[in-house]
């Protein structure tokens, strides 16, 4: 069954539901098609898609759904009975790639949501993995344990994609993991297909499947009002102007706030914005005192407390951008990354970091490049925001023209 929510240019929203409520089919017919090797699925008399065990599959055999989302924000859901057991590692996979309508799905640059039973190394878990091709070992981006054992339980699986970039996975409504997909592996029109691959010693039964376009959860259209601006165009030395600096070996140098000195250290520069509703944004220009892609990281800070011991950070380090939570202190922070992505930042680029509700995102020159859900880990009432620099063998880049905003 399909449904159309909205159609206009340039987008259309639509969704498809298959509850398998029809006469048995062996093998299952359209809108499903088989790809790769292994036994084909059938539609049984209990209105379920029955997927045989394909543990010995050599070229990744499975079942592929005909329909694909139209927009970069979409979801995939299904309920399954997968009675996996034993000590051997076994997998049930969702592959987000071309569907069967395109001849010869190759797993090239695809995204794999892997449900794993491997009691020797872990509890039942789920991982987000990027595959370059069928024989690739894969790049494991994120993972977590399942809230219930797969054996003996019906499991509802939900995969949400935002902006063809951020992937989040839920089991029985419980968030398990998220990851920012690398540019070469992201879905795009024609490559948003739902493909199941039962790489296990036991059969699997799917009771229903949903695939649909959806509005993004991220409030990217939030209106922002400027509450503070500082261009740092004043004499070299302490920043002054109402800022609180944590850590040493940092100050104004050549009209930028920069790391100084020769010893390795971290420093934060924050101030109280008075913004306690969680809608905060900080923008700054990457300065030219050093290579922004060096091994010394710099960052933008939001939802920080007055002591500088917890908050959110958008960090630039070694050709990547990281969206993270920090604890400890701004002078010696410990980071827990929500998501990261490769990104080359040049001196003069405008970096923006925003948070609203339970969501945060990073922009470079107005383009969203990294997103993450926060899961309530940092209080929205933390009202301090600012910047961070570091020296680690060399200085991180400096910051120019910092502006803080409140959201409407």
Coordinates of C-alpha atoms in Angstrom, one line a residue:
X1 CA 0.0 0.0 0.0
X2 CA 1.3 3.4 -0.9
X3 CA 0.3 6.9 0.2
X4 CA 1.2 10.4 -1.1
X5 CA 1.5 13.1 1.5
X6 CA 2.5 16.0 -0.7
X7 CA 3.7 16.6 -4.2
X8 CA 5.1 19.8 -5.6
X9 CA 8.3 21.0 -7.1
X10 CA 11.0 20.3 -6.2
X11 CA 10.0 17.7 -3.6
X12 CA 7.4 15.1 -3.1
X13 CA 6.6 13.2 0.1
X14 CA 5.3 9.7 -0.1
X15 CA 5.4 6.4 1.8
X16 CA 4.7 2.7 1.3
X17 CA 3.5 0.1 3.7
X18 CA 3.6 -3.7 3.1
X19 CA 1.7 -5.7 5.7
X20 CA 1.9 -8.8 3.6
X21 CA -1.8 -9.3 4.0
X22 CA -2.4 -11.3 0.8
X23 CA -2.3 -14.8 -0.5
X24 CA 0.9 -16.9 -0.1
X25 CA 3.6 -16.4 -2.7
X26 CA 6.6 -18.6 -3.2
X27 CA 8.8 -16.9 -4.1
X28 CA 7.5 -13.5 -3.0
X29 CA 6.5 -11.3 -5.9
X30 CA 6.6 -7.6 -6.6
X31 CA 7.1 -5.1 -5.1
X32 CA 9.8 -7.4 -3.8
X33 CA 12.7 -8.7 -5.8
X34 CA 15.6 -11.0 -5.0
X35 CA 19.3 -9.9 -5.4
X36 CA 22.5 -11.8 -5.1
X37 CA 22.7 -15.5 -4.2
X38 CA 21.0 -17.7 -1.6
X39 CA 17.4 -18.9 -1.2
X40 CA 14.6 -16.5 -2.1
X41 CA 12.0 -15.3 0.4
X42 CA 8.4 -16.4 0.4
X43 CA 5.1 -15.0 1.6
X44 CA 3.6 -17.5 4.1
X45 CA 0.1 -18.1 5.2
X46 CA 0.5 -16.0 8.3
X47 CA 1.0 -12.8 6.4
X48 CA 4.8 -12.7 6.9
X49 CA 7.7 -12.5 4.6
X50 CA 9.8 -15.5 5.4
X51 CA 13.5 -15.1 4.7
X52 CA 15.5 -18.3 4.7
X53 CA 18.9 -18.5 6.5
X54 CA 21.6 -17.4 4.1
X55 CA 24.7 -17.9 6.3
X56 CA 26.7 -19.4 3.4
X57 CA 25.9 -16.5 1.0
X58 CA 28.9 -15.5 -1.0
X59 CA 27.6 -12.5 -2.9
X60 CA 25.1 -11.1 -0.4
X61 CA 21.7 -12.5 -1.3
X62 CA 18.5 -11.0 0.0
X63 CA 15.2 -9.3 -0.7
X64 CA 14.8 -5.7 -2.1
X65 CA 11.8 -3.4 -2.0
X66 CA 10.7 -1.7 -5.2
X67 CA 9.9 1.8 -3.8
X68 CA 12.3 4.4 -2.6
X69 CA 11.9 7.8 -0.8
X70 CA 11.9 10.9 -2.8
X71 CA 13.6 13.3 -0.3
X72 CA 16.8 13.4 1.8
X73 CA 14.8 13.0 5.0
X74 CA 13.3 9.5 5.2
X75 CA 12.6 6.5 7.5
X76 CA 12.5 2.7 7.3
X77 CA 10.7 0.5 9.8
X78 CA 9.9 -3.2 10.1
X79 CA 9.0 -5.8 12.7
X80 CA 10.8 -9.1 12.7
X81 CA 11.0 -12.4 14.4
X82 CA 14.7 -13.5 14.2
X83 CA 15.3 -16.4 16.6
X84 CA 19.1 -16.3 16.4
X85 CA 21.1 -18.4 19.0
X86 CA 24.4 -20.2 19.5
X87 CA 28.0 -19.0 19.7
X88 CA 28.6 -18.3 16.0
X89 CA 28.4 -14.7 15.0
X90 CA 25.3 -14.1 12.8
X91 CA 23.8 -11.0 11.2
X92 CA 20.6 -9.6 9.8
X93 CA 21.3 -6.6 7.6
X94 CA 19.5 -3.6 6.1
X95 CA 21.4 -2.4 3.1
X96 CA 20.6 1.2 2.0
X97 CA 21.6 1.1 -1.6
X98 CA 20.0 0.7 -5.1
X99 CA 17.0 -1.6 -5.1
X100 CA 16.4 -4.6 -7.3
X101 CA 15.0 -2.5 -10.1
X102 CA 18.6 -1.5 -10.9
X103 CA 20.4 -4.5 -12.2
X104 CA 23.2 -6.0 -10.0
X105 CA 23.3 -4.2 -6.7
X106 CA 27.0 -4.3 -5.7
X107 CA 27.0 -2.9 -2.2
X108 CA 29.4 -0.3 -3.6
X109 CA 29.6 2.7 -1.2
X110 CA 26.6 1.5 0.7
X111 CA 25.3 1.9 4.2
X112 CA 24.7 -1.3 6.3
X113 CA 22.6 -1.4 9.4
X114 CA 23.8 -4.7 11.0
X115 CA 21.9 -6.5 13.7
X116 CA 24.4 -8.9 15.2
X117 CA 24.2 -11.9 17.5
X118 CA 27.8 -12.6 18.7
X119 CA 27.7 -13.7 22.3
X120 CA 31.5 -14.4 22.4
X121 CA 32.4 -10.8 21.9
X122 CA 29.2 -8.9 22.8
X123 CA 25.5 -9.0 23.7
X124 CA 23.1 -8.8 20.8
X125 CA 23.8 -5.4 19.2
X126 CA 23.3 -3.1 16.2
X127 CA 25.9 -1.2 14.2
X128 CA 26.0 1.4 11.4
X129 CA 28.7 0.3 8.9
X130 CA 29.8 1.8 5.6
X131 CA 30.8 -0.7 2.9
X132 CA 33.0 0.2 -0.1
X133 CA 31.9 -3.1 -1.8
X134 CA 30.8 -6.6 -1.1
X135 CA 34.2 -7.9 0.0
X136 CA 35.0 -4.8 2.0
X137 CA 35.6 -5.3 5.8
X138 CA 33.5 -2.2 6.3
X139 CA 34.0 1.0 8.3
X140 CA 32.1 0.6 11.6
X141 CA 30.8 4.1 12.4
X142 CA 28.8 3.4 15.6
X143 CA 27.1 0.7 17.5
X144 CA 25.3 -0.3 20.7
X145 CA 23.6 -3.2 22.4
X146 CA 20.0 -4.2 21.8
X147 CA 17.6 -3.4 24.6
X148 CA 16.2 -7.0 24.3
X149 CA 17.7 -10.3 23.1
X150 CA 16.8 -11.0 19.5
X151 CA 16.0 -14.6 20.4
X152 CA 12.4 -14.9 21.7
X153 CA 11.3 -11.4 21.0
X154 CA 9.5 -9.6 18.2
X155 CA 11.8 -6.6 17.4
X156 CA 10.7 -3.4 15.8
X157 CA 13.5 -1.7 14.0
X158 CA 13.5 2.0 12.9
X159 CA 16.2 3.7 10.8
X160 CA 15.9 7.5 10.3
X161 CA 18.0 9.4 7.8
X162 CA 18.2 13.2 7.9
X163 CA 19.6 15.4 5.1
X164 CA 21.0 12.2 3.5
X165 CA 23.7 12.5 6.1
X166 CA 22.8 11.5 9.7
X167 CA 21.7 7.9 10.4
X168 CA 19.9 7.0 13.6
X169 CA 18.8 3.5 14.7
X170 CA 16.1 2.6 17.2
X171 CA 15.1 -0.8 18.5
X172 CA 11.6 -1.1 20.0
X173 CA 11.6 2.7 20.1
X174 CA 14.8 2.9 22.1
X175 CA 17.6 5.0 20.4
X176 CA 20.7 2.8 20.0
X177 CA 23.2 4.6 17.8
X178 CA 23.8 7.4 15.3
X179 CA 26.5 8.4 12.8
X180 CA 27.2 11.0 10.3
X181 CA 27.7 9.2 6.9
X182 CA 30.7 10.1 4.9
X183 CA 30.1 12.0 1.6
X184 CA 31.0 9.0 -0.6
X185 CA 28.5 6.7 1.2
X186 CA 25.5 8.9 1.6
X187 CA 22.1 8.0 0.1
X188 CA 20.9 10.1 -2.8
X189 CA 18.1 9.8 -5.4
X190 CA 18.0 6.3 -6.7
X191 CA 20.2 5.1 -3.9
X192 CA 17.7 5.1 -1.0
X193 CA 16.6 1.5 -1.4
X194 CA 15.6 -0.9 1.3
X195 CA 17.4 -4.3 1.0
X196 CA 17.3 -7.1 3.5
X197 CA 20.1 -9.7 3.8
X198 CA 19.7 -12.5 6.4
X199 CA 23.3 -13.6 6.9
X200 CA 22.4 -16.1 9.7
X201 CA 22.0 -19.8 10.5
X202 CA 18.3 -19.2 11.3
X203 CA 15.4 -18.0 9.2
X204 CA 13.8 -14.6 9.8
X205 CA 10.1 -13.5 9.5
X206 CA 9.1 -10.0 8.7
X207 CA 5.6 -9.0 9.8
X208 CA 5.4 -5.5 8.1
X209 CA 7.6 -2.9 6.4
X210 CA 7.3 0.9 6.2
X211 CA 9.4 3.2 4.1
X212 CA 8.5 6.9 3.9
X213 CA 9.6 10.5 3.4
X214 CA 9.4 12.6 6.5
X215 CA 10.1 16.1 7.8
X216 CA 13.5 16.4 9.4
X217 CA 13.6 16.5 13.2
X218 CA 16.3 19.2 13.0
X219 CA 14.9 22.8 13.3
X220 CA 17.4 24.1 10.7
X221 CA 15.0 27.0 9.9
X222 CA 15.2 28.5 13.4
X223 CA 15.2 32.3 13.4
X224 CA 18.3 33.7 15.2
X225 CA 18.8 37.1 16.9
X226 CA 22.3 38.4 17.5
X227 CA 23.0 39.0 21.2
X228 CA 26.8 39.5 21.1
X229 CA 29.5 40.4 18.6
X230 CA 33.3 40.7 19.1
X231 CA 35.8 41.2 16.3
X232 CA 38.8 41.1 18.7
X233 CA 40.3 44.2 16.9
X234 CA 42.2 45.6 19.9
X235 CA 45.6 45.4 21.5
X236 CA 47.3 42.1 21.9
X237 CA 46.8 40.5 25.4
X238 CA 43.9 39.4 27.5
X239 CA 40.6 39.3 25.7
X240 CA 38.6 41.5 28.2
X241 CA 35.2 42.7 26.9
X242 CA 33.2 40.6 29.3
X243 CA 34.8 37.3 28.4
X244 CA 35.9 34.7 30.9
X245 CA 39.0 32.7 29.9
X246 CA 39.7 29.2 31.2
X247 CA 43.3 28.1 30.7
X248 CA 46.5 30.0 30.0
X249 CA 48.6 30.5 26.8
X250 CA 45.8 32.2 24.9
X251 CA 44.9 35.8 24.2
X252 CA 44.4 38.3 21.4
X253 CA 47.2 38.2 18.8
X254 CA 46.9 40.4 15.6
X255 CA 43.2 41.0 16.1
X256 CA 42.3 37.4 16.7
X257 CA 41.8 35.2 19.8
X258 CA 44.6 32.7 19.5
X259 CA 46.7 30.1 21.3
X260 CA 50.0 31.5 22.5
X261 CA 53.1 30.2 24.1
X262 CA 55.1 27.1 23.5
X263 CA 53.6 24.5 25.9
X264 CA 50.8 22.2 25.0
X265 CA 47.5 23.3 26.5
X266 CA 43.8 24.1 25.9
X267 CA 41.9 27.3 26.6
X268 CA 38.3 28.3 26.5
X269 CA 36.8 31.7 26.1
X270 CA 33.1 31.9 27.2
X271 CA 30.5 34.4 28.5
X272 CA 27.0 34.2 29.9
X273 CA 24.5 34.7 27.1
X274 CA 21.4 34.6 29.3
X275 CA 19.9 32.1 26.8
X276 CA 18.4 29.3 28.9
X277 CA 15.9 27.9 26.4
X278 CA 18.5 25.8 24.7
X279 CA 18.3 27.7 21.4
X280 CA 21.9 28.9 21.0
X281 CA 24.1 29.6 18.0
X282 CA 27.7 30.8 17.8
X283 CA 29.5 31.8 14.6
X284 CA 33.1 32.7 14.1
X285 CA 35.7 33.0 11.3
X286 CA 38.6 30.6 11.2
X287 CA 41.7 32.7 11.6
X288 CA 45.0 32.3 9.9
X289 CA 47.5 31.8 12.7
X290 CA 47.9 28.1 11.8
X291 CA 46.5 25.4 9.6
X292 CA 42.8 24.8 10.6
X293 CA 43.3 21.1 9.7
X294 CA 46.3 20.5 12.0
X295 CA 46.5 18.1 14.9
X296 CA 45.7 20.8 17.3
X297 CA 42.0 21.2 17.6
X298 CA 39.9 24.4 18.0
X299 CA 36.2 24.6 18.7
X300 CA 33.0 26.5 19.2
X301 CA 31.2 26.1 22.5
X302 CA 27.5 26.0 23.3
X303 CA 25.4 25.1 26.4
X304 CA 28.4 25.5 28.7
X305 CA 28.0 26.0 32.4
X306 CA 29.6 28.9 34.2
X307 CA 32.4 26.7 35.6
X308 CA 33.4 25.6 32.1
X309 CA 33.1 21.9 33.1
X310 CA 30.4 20.7 30.7
X311 CA 28.9 21.7 27.4
X312 CA 28.8 21.0 23.7
X313 CA 31.6 21.6 21.2
X314 CA 32.1 21.8 17.5
X315 CA 35.7 20.7 17.1
X316 CA 38.0 21.1 14.0
X317 CA 40.8 18.6 14.0
X318 CA 43.0 16.9 11.3
X319 CA 40.6 17.4 8.4
X320 CA 37.5 16.4 10.3
X321 CA 34.7 18.2 12.2
X322 CA 33.4 16.7 15.4
X323 CA 30.1 17.4 17.2
X324 CA 30.8 16.4 20.8
X325 CA 30.0 16.7 24.5
X326 CA 32.8 17.9 26.7
X327 CA 33.4 17.3 30.4
X328 CA 36.2 18.0 32.8
X329 CA 37.3 21.5 32.1
X330 CA 37.9 23.8 29.1
X331 CA 41.6 23.8 30.0
X332 CA 41.7 20.0 29.9
X333 CA 38.5 18.7 28.3
X334 CA 37.4 15.2 27.7
X335 CA 35.3 14.7 24.6
X336 CA 32.5 12.2 23.8
X337 CA 31.7 12.4 20.1
X338 CA 28.1 12.3 18.9
X339 CA 29.1 12.4 15.2
X340 CA 31.9 13.5 12.9
X341 CA 32.6 14.0 9.2
X342 CA 35.6 14.7 7.0
X343 CA 35.8 18.4 6.3
X344 CA 38.5 20.8 5.1
X345 CA 38.3 24.1 6.8
X346 CA 40.3 27.1 5.4
X347 CA 41.3 30.3 7.0
X348 CA 38.5 32.8 6.4
X349 CA 35.7 30.1 6.4
X350 CA 32.7 30.9 8.6
X351 CA 32.0 28.1 11.1
X352 CA 28.5 28.0 12.8
X353 CA 27.4 25.8 15.6
X354 CA 23.7 25.6 16.6
X355 CA 21.6 23.8 19.1
X356 CA 17.8 23.8 19.6
X357 CA 15.9 21.3 21.7
X358 CA 17.5 17.9 21.5
X359 CA 19.4 18.6 18.3
X360 CA 22.6 20.3 17.2
X361 CA 24.3 20.9 13.9
X362 CA 27.5 22.4 12.4
X363 CA 27.7 24.6 9.2
X364 CA 30.7 25.6 7.2
X365 CA 30.0 28.7 5.0
X366 CA 26.3 28.2 5.4
X367 CA 26.2 24.5 4.5
X368 CA 25.2 21.9 7.1
X369 CA 27.9 19.3 7.3
X370 CA 27.3 17.5 10.6
X371 CA 24.2 16.8 12.7
X372 CA 23.5 14.9 15.9
X373 CA 20.7 14.2 18.4
X374 CA 21.8 15.0 21.9
X375 CA 19.5 12.6 23.9
X376 CA 19.3 15.1 26.8
X377 CA 23.0 14.7 27.8
X378 CA 23.7 18.4 28.3
X379 CA 21.3 20.7 30.1
X380 CA 19.5 23.1 27.8
X381 CA 19.6 25.7 30.6
X382 CA 23.4 26.0 30.4
X383 CA 23.7 29.6 29.2
X384 CA 27.4 30.1 28.5
X385 CA 28.9 30.0 25.0
X386 CA 32.1 30.9 23.2
X387 CA 35.3 29.5 21.7
X388 CA 38.2 27.2 22.3
X389 CA 41.8 26.9 21.0
X390 CA 44.6 24.5 21.7
X391 CA 48.3 23.9 21.3
X392 CA 49.4 20.4 20.6
X393 CA 52.9 20.5 19.1
X394 CA 51.6 23.5 17.1
X395 CA 48.9 26.0 17.6
X396 CA 45.3 25.5 16.4
X397 CA 43.9 28.2 14.2
X398 CA 42.7 31.4 15.8
X399 CA 39.2 32.8 15.8
X400 CA 38.0 36.1 14.4
X401 CA 34.6 37.9 14.3
X402 CA 32.7 35.8 16.9
X403 CA 28.9 36.3 17.1
X404 CA 26.4 34.6 19.5
X405 CA 22.7 34.3 18.7
X406 CA 19.5 33.3 20.5
X407 CA 16.8 31.4 18.8
X408 CA 13.3 32.5 18.4

